[in-house]
mmCIF file of C-alpha atoms in Angstrom:
data_model
loop_
_atom_site.group_PDB
_atom_site.id
_atom_site.type_symbol
_atom_site.label_atom_id
_atom_site.label_comp_id
_atom_site.label_asym_id
_atom_site.label_seq_id
_atom_site.Cartn_x
_atom_site.Cartn_y
_atom_site.Cartn_z
ATOM 1 C CA MET A 1 39.331 4.309 -6.870
ATOM 2 C CA THR A 2 37.288 1.117 -6.380
ATOM 3 C CA ASP A 3 33.730 0.677 -7.646
ATOM 4 C CA HIS A 4 32.519 0.838 -4.042
ATOM 5 C CA THR A 5 34.290 4.128 -3.382
ATOM 6 C CA GLN A 6 33.021 5.577 -6.657
ATOM 7 C CA THR A 7 29.451 4.650 -5.705
ATOM 8 C CA GLN A 8 29.817 6.312 -2.316
ATOM 9 C CA THR A 9 31.149 9.547 -3.754
ATOM 10 C CA GLN A 10 28.567 9.766 -6.543
ATOM 11 C CA THR A 11 25.403 10.281 -4.492
ATOM 12 C CA GLN A 12 24.993 11.913 -1.110
ATOM 13 C CA THR A 13 21.880 13.158 0.653
ATOM 14 C CA ARG A 14 21.500 15.305 3.767
ATOM 15 C CA THR A 15 18.976 14.536 6.490
ATOM 16 C CA HIS A 16 18.909 15.573 10.131
ATOM 17 C CA ASN A 17 22.257 17.329 9.725
ATOM 18 C CA HIS A 18 23.904 14.083 8.681
ATOM 19 C CA THR A 19 25.287 13.273 5.267
ATOM 20 C CA HIS A 20 24.066 9.896 4.039
ATOM 21 C CA THR A 21 26.172 8.348 1.346
ATOM 22 C CA HIS A 22 24.704 5.888 -1.119
ATOM 23 C CA ARG A 23 26.632 2.835 0.007
ATOM 24 C CA MET A 24 26.380 0.586 -3.039
ATOM 25 C CA LYS A 25 24.361 -0.122 -6.157
ATOM 26 C CA PHE A 26 22.836 -3.230 -4.608
ATOM 27 C CA TRP A 27 20.173 -3.842 -7.232
ATOM 28 C CA GLY A 28 22.759 -3.645 -10.021
ATOM 29 C CA ARG A 29 25.000 -6.109 -8.201
ATOM 30 C CA GLN A 30 22.105 -8.462 -7.456
ATOM 31 C CA ARG A 31 20.263 -8.489 -10.787
ATOM 32 C CA ALA A 32 18.720 -11.946 -10.312
ATOM 33 C CA PHE A 33 17.430 -10.928 -6.875
ATOM 34 C CA TYR A 34 16.109 -7.645 -8.311
ATOM 35 C CA GLU A 35 14.233 -9.464 -11.069
ATOM 36 C CA ALA A 36 12.839 -11.990 -8.579
ATOM 37 C CA GLN A 37 11.749 -9.148 -6.290
ATOM 38 C CA LEU A 38 9.969 -7.453 -9.213
ATOM 39 C CA ARG A 39 8.144 -10.696 -10.055
ATOM 40 C CA LEU A 40 7.224 -11.178 -6.387
ATOM 41 C CA THR A 41 5.813 -7.655 -6.136
ATOM 42 C CA THR A 42 3.917 -7.943 -9.421
ATOM 43 C CA ALA A 43 2.367 -11.269 -8.402
ATOM 44 C CA ALA A 44 1.365 -9.901 -4.989
ATOM 45 C CA LYS A 45 -0.256 -6.744 -6.374
ATOM 46 C CA LYS A 46 -2.027 -8.524 -9.244
ATOM 47 C CA GLY A 47 -4.305 -10.468 -6.919
ATOM 48 C CA LEU A 48 -5.216 -7.501 -4.765
ATOM 49 C CA GLY A 49 -7.016 -5.772 -7.600
ATOM 50 C CA ASP A 50 -7.136 -2.180 -6.363
ATOM 51 C CA PRO A 51 -3.933 -0.377 -7.441
ATOM 52 C CA VAL A 52 -4.632 2.646 -5.214
ATOM 53 C CA LEU A 53 -5.012 0.400 -2.162
ATOM 54 C CA SER A 54 -1.729 -1.316 -3.066
ATOM 55 C CA GLU A 55 0.023 2.047 -3.356
ATOM 56 C CA LEU A 56 -1.387 3.288 -0.037
ATOM 57 C CA VAL A 57 -0.161 0.102 1.649
ATOM 58 C CA VAL A 58 3.340 0.284 0.170
ATOM 59 C CA LEU A 59 3.614 3.988 0.919
ATOM 60 C CA ARG A 60 2.589 3.457 4.549
ATOM 61 C CA ALA A 61 5.104 0.633 5.035
ATOM 62 C CA SER A 62 7.789 2.772 3.399
ATOM 63 C CA GLN A 63 6.971 5.661 5.762
ATOM 64 C CA LEU A 64 7.318 3.356 8.762
ATOM 65 C CA ASN A 65 10.621 2.007 7.433
ATOM 66 C CA ARG A 66 11.859 5.511 6.527
ATOM 67 C CA CYS A 67 12.688 4.468 2.966
ATOM 68 C CA ALA A 68 13.040 7.768 1.127
ATOM 69 C CA PHE A 69 13.456 6.096 -2.249
ATOM 70 C CA CYS A 70 10.179 4.164 -1.925
ATOM 71 C CA ILE A 71 8.279 7.059 -0.345
ATOM 72 C CA ASP A 72 9.255 9.262 -3.286
ATOM 73 C CA MET A 73 8.257 6.616 -5.833
ATOM 74 C CA HIS A 74 4.902 5.723 -4.267
ATOM 75 C CA VAL A 75 3.866 9.332 -3.629
ATOM 76 C CA THR A 76 4.540 9.947 -7.328
ATOM 77 C CA ASN A 77 2.526 6.840 -8.279
ATOM 78 C CA LEU A 78 -0.432 7.975 -6.153
ATOM 79 C CA ARG A 79 -0.357 11.459 -7.663
ATOM 80 C CA GLU A 80 -0.240 10.000 -11.166
ATOM 81 C CA ALA A 81 -3.226 7.795 -10.272
ATOM 82 C CA GLY A 82 -5.186 10.945 -9.414
ATOM 83 C CA VAL A 83 -5.331 10.373 -5.652
ATOM 84 C CA ALA A 84 -6.198 13.554 -3.759
ATOM 85 C CA GLN A 85 -3.142 15.222 -2.253
ATOM 86 C CA GLN A 86 -4.857 15.332 1.150
ATOM 87 C CA ARG A 87 -5.085 11.506 1.208
ATOM 88 C CA ILE A 88 -1.379 11.284 0.421
ATOM 89 C CA ASP A 89 -0.413 13.953 2.964
ATOM 90 C CA LEU A 90 -2.440 12.452 5.818
ATOM 91 C CA LEU A 91 -1.519 8.812 5.286
ATOM 92 C CA ALA A 92 0.910 8.825 8.217
ATOM 93 C CA ALA A 93 -2.054 9.855 10.422
ATOM 94 C CA TRP A 94 -4.714 7.699 8.734
ATOM 95 C CA GLU A 95 -6.271 6.659 12.052
ATOM 96 C CA GLU A 96 -7.034 10.290 12.848
ATOM 97 C CA ALA A 97 -8.131 11.228 9.327
ATOM 98 C CA GLY A 98 -11.727 10.107 9.700
ATOM 99 C CA ALA A 99 -13.594 9.182 6.531
ATOM 100 C CA LEU A 100 -10.681 10.158 4.293
ATOM 101 C CA TYR A 101 -9.900 6.433 4.041
ATOM 102 C CA SER A 102 -12.511 3.709 3.567
ATOM 103 C CA GLU A 103 -12.977 1.001 6.194
ATOM 104 C CA ARG A 104 -11.341 -1.450 3.787
ATOM 105 C CA GLU A 105 -8.319 0.843 3.377
ATOM 106 C CA ARG A 106 -8.144 1.382 7.135
ATOM 107 C CA ALA A 107 -8.145 -2.380 7.750
ATOM 108 C CA ALA A 108 -5.356 -2.806 5.170
ATOM 109 C CA LEU A 109 -3.326 0.032 6.707
ATOM 110 C CA ALA A 110 -3.707 -1.428 10.210
ATOM 111 C CA LEU A 111 -2.468 -4.789 8.925
ATOM 112 C CA THR A 112 0.392 -3.046 7.108
ATOM 113 C CA GLU A 113 1.535 -1.415 10.331
ATOM 114 C CA ALA A 114 1.226 -4.643 12.328
ATOM 115 C CA VAL A 115 3.177 -6.732 9.795
ATOM 116 C CA THR A 116 5.819 -4.037 9.229
ATOM 117 C CA LEU A 117 6.463 -3.311 12.915
ATOM 118 C CA LEU A 118 5.686 -6.744 14.428
ATOM 119 C CA THR A 119 5.162 -5.073 17.791
ATOM 120 C CA GLY A 120 5.560 -7.708 20.461
ATOM 121 C CA GLY A 121 6.762 -10.111 17.777
ATOM 122 C CA PHE A 122 3.383 -10.886 16.246
ATOM 123 C CA VAL A 123 0.342 -9.558 14.389
ATOM 124 C CA PRO A 124 -2.539 -9.149 16.867
ATOM 125 C CA ASP A 125 -5.669 -11.213 16.246
ATOM 126 C CA ALA A 126 -7.869 -8.101 16.264
ATOM 127 C CA VAL A 127 -5.839 -6.516 13.446
ATOM 128 C CA TYR A 128 -5.853 -9.716 11.392
ATOM 129 C CA ASP A 129 -9.574 -10.272 11.990
ATOM 130 C CA ARG A 130 -10.343 -6.680 10.959
ATOM 131 C CA ALA A 131 -8.547 -7.226 7.648
ATOM 132 C CA ALA A 132 -10.196 -10.632 7.174
ATOM 133 C CA ALA A 133 -13.592 -8.932 7.521
ATOM 134 C CA HIS A 134 -12.841 -6.736 4.482
ATOM 135 C CA PHE A 135 -10.864 -9.105 2.252
ATOM 136 C CA ASP A 136 -11.672 -12.641 1.168
ATOM 137 C CA GLU A 137 -8.958 -15.202 1.857
ATOM 138 C CA ARG A 138 -7.378 -14.872 -1.605
ATOM 139 C CA GLU A 139 -7.300 -11.058 -1.381
ATOM 140 C CA LEU A 140 -5.950 -11.217 2.167
ATOM 141 C CA ALA A 141 -3.140 -13.504 1.024
ATOM 142 C CA HIS A 142 -2.255 -10.974 -1.695
ATOM 143 C CA LEU A 143 -2.422 -8.096 0.779
ATOM 144 C CA ILE A 144 -0.010 -9.881 3.111
ATOM 145 C CA ALA A 145 2.246 -10.615 0.124
ATOM 146 C CA VAL A 146 2.239 -6.917 -0.902
ATOM 147 C CA ILE A 147 3.205 -5.921 2.643
ATOM 148 C CA VAL A 148 6.000 -8.495 2.785
ATOM 149 C CA ALA A 149 7.286 -7.496 -0.669
ATOM 150 C CA ILE A 150 7.506 -3.767 0.138
ATOM 151 C CA ASN A 151 9.265 -4.541 3.392
ATOM 152 C CA ASN A 152 11.879 -6.451 1.354
ATOM 153 C CA TRP A 153 12.391 -3.424 -0.913
ATOM 154 C CA ASN A 154 12.527 -1.064 2.065
ATOM 155 C CA ARG A 155 15.033 -3.146 4.015
ATOM 156 C CA VAL A 156 17.484 -3.250 1.120
ATOM 157 C CA ASN A 157 17.054 0.398 0.119
ATOM 158 C CA VAL A 158 17.465 1.665 3.685
ATOM 159 C CA THR A 159 20.517 -0.539 4.230
ATOM 160 C CA VAL A 160 22.300 0.739 1.118
ATOM 161 C CA ARG A 161 20.863 4.267 1.495
ATOM 162 C CA GLN A 162 19.277 4.230 -1.950
ATOM 163 C CA PRO A 163 18.635 7.917 -2.711
ATOM 164 C CA PRO A 164 15.248 9.056 -4.027
ATOM 165 C CA GLY A 165 15.032 9.568 -7.752
ATOM 166 C CA VAL A 166 18.189 7.581 -8.552
ATOM 167 C CA GLU A 167 17.609 4.654 -10.869
ATOM 168 C CA LEU A 168 18.011 1.227 -9.262
#
């Protein structure tokens, strides 16, 4: 049995009546890329300052990208940070959740959705301007970097079907 076949048979998850097989141990096969991605993420988050805001942003992007591995990890991180369960549960509906999220968080979440989805192929000026009203230019650059970094993680993990709770 090849390494690839062994990886596929080791971990399987069921969703929507489909069996999803962990396709490969990408991060183990791409150690230099993994380490670079960790440094990229650390550098992006460091300049944003607020770790809860960073976790809300990465969780929201992961929800949009349907990355079960990252959703599991970032929900756990938010719980460990003492974030109220209601804020975690309602993140997917943040626009309808009223004052549960600050205006700054709401601006960051709107930008997260725009950058992650690139609806129409671009980030609308109104969304960018809203974020720019709540973050200085340095913070905004870090926010954009956090969003880009989590989308990198999500794209790889979804492609290889990285299961939640399985070490990278």
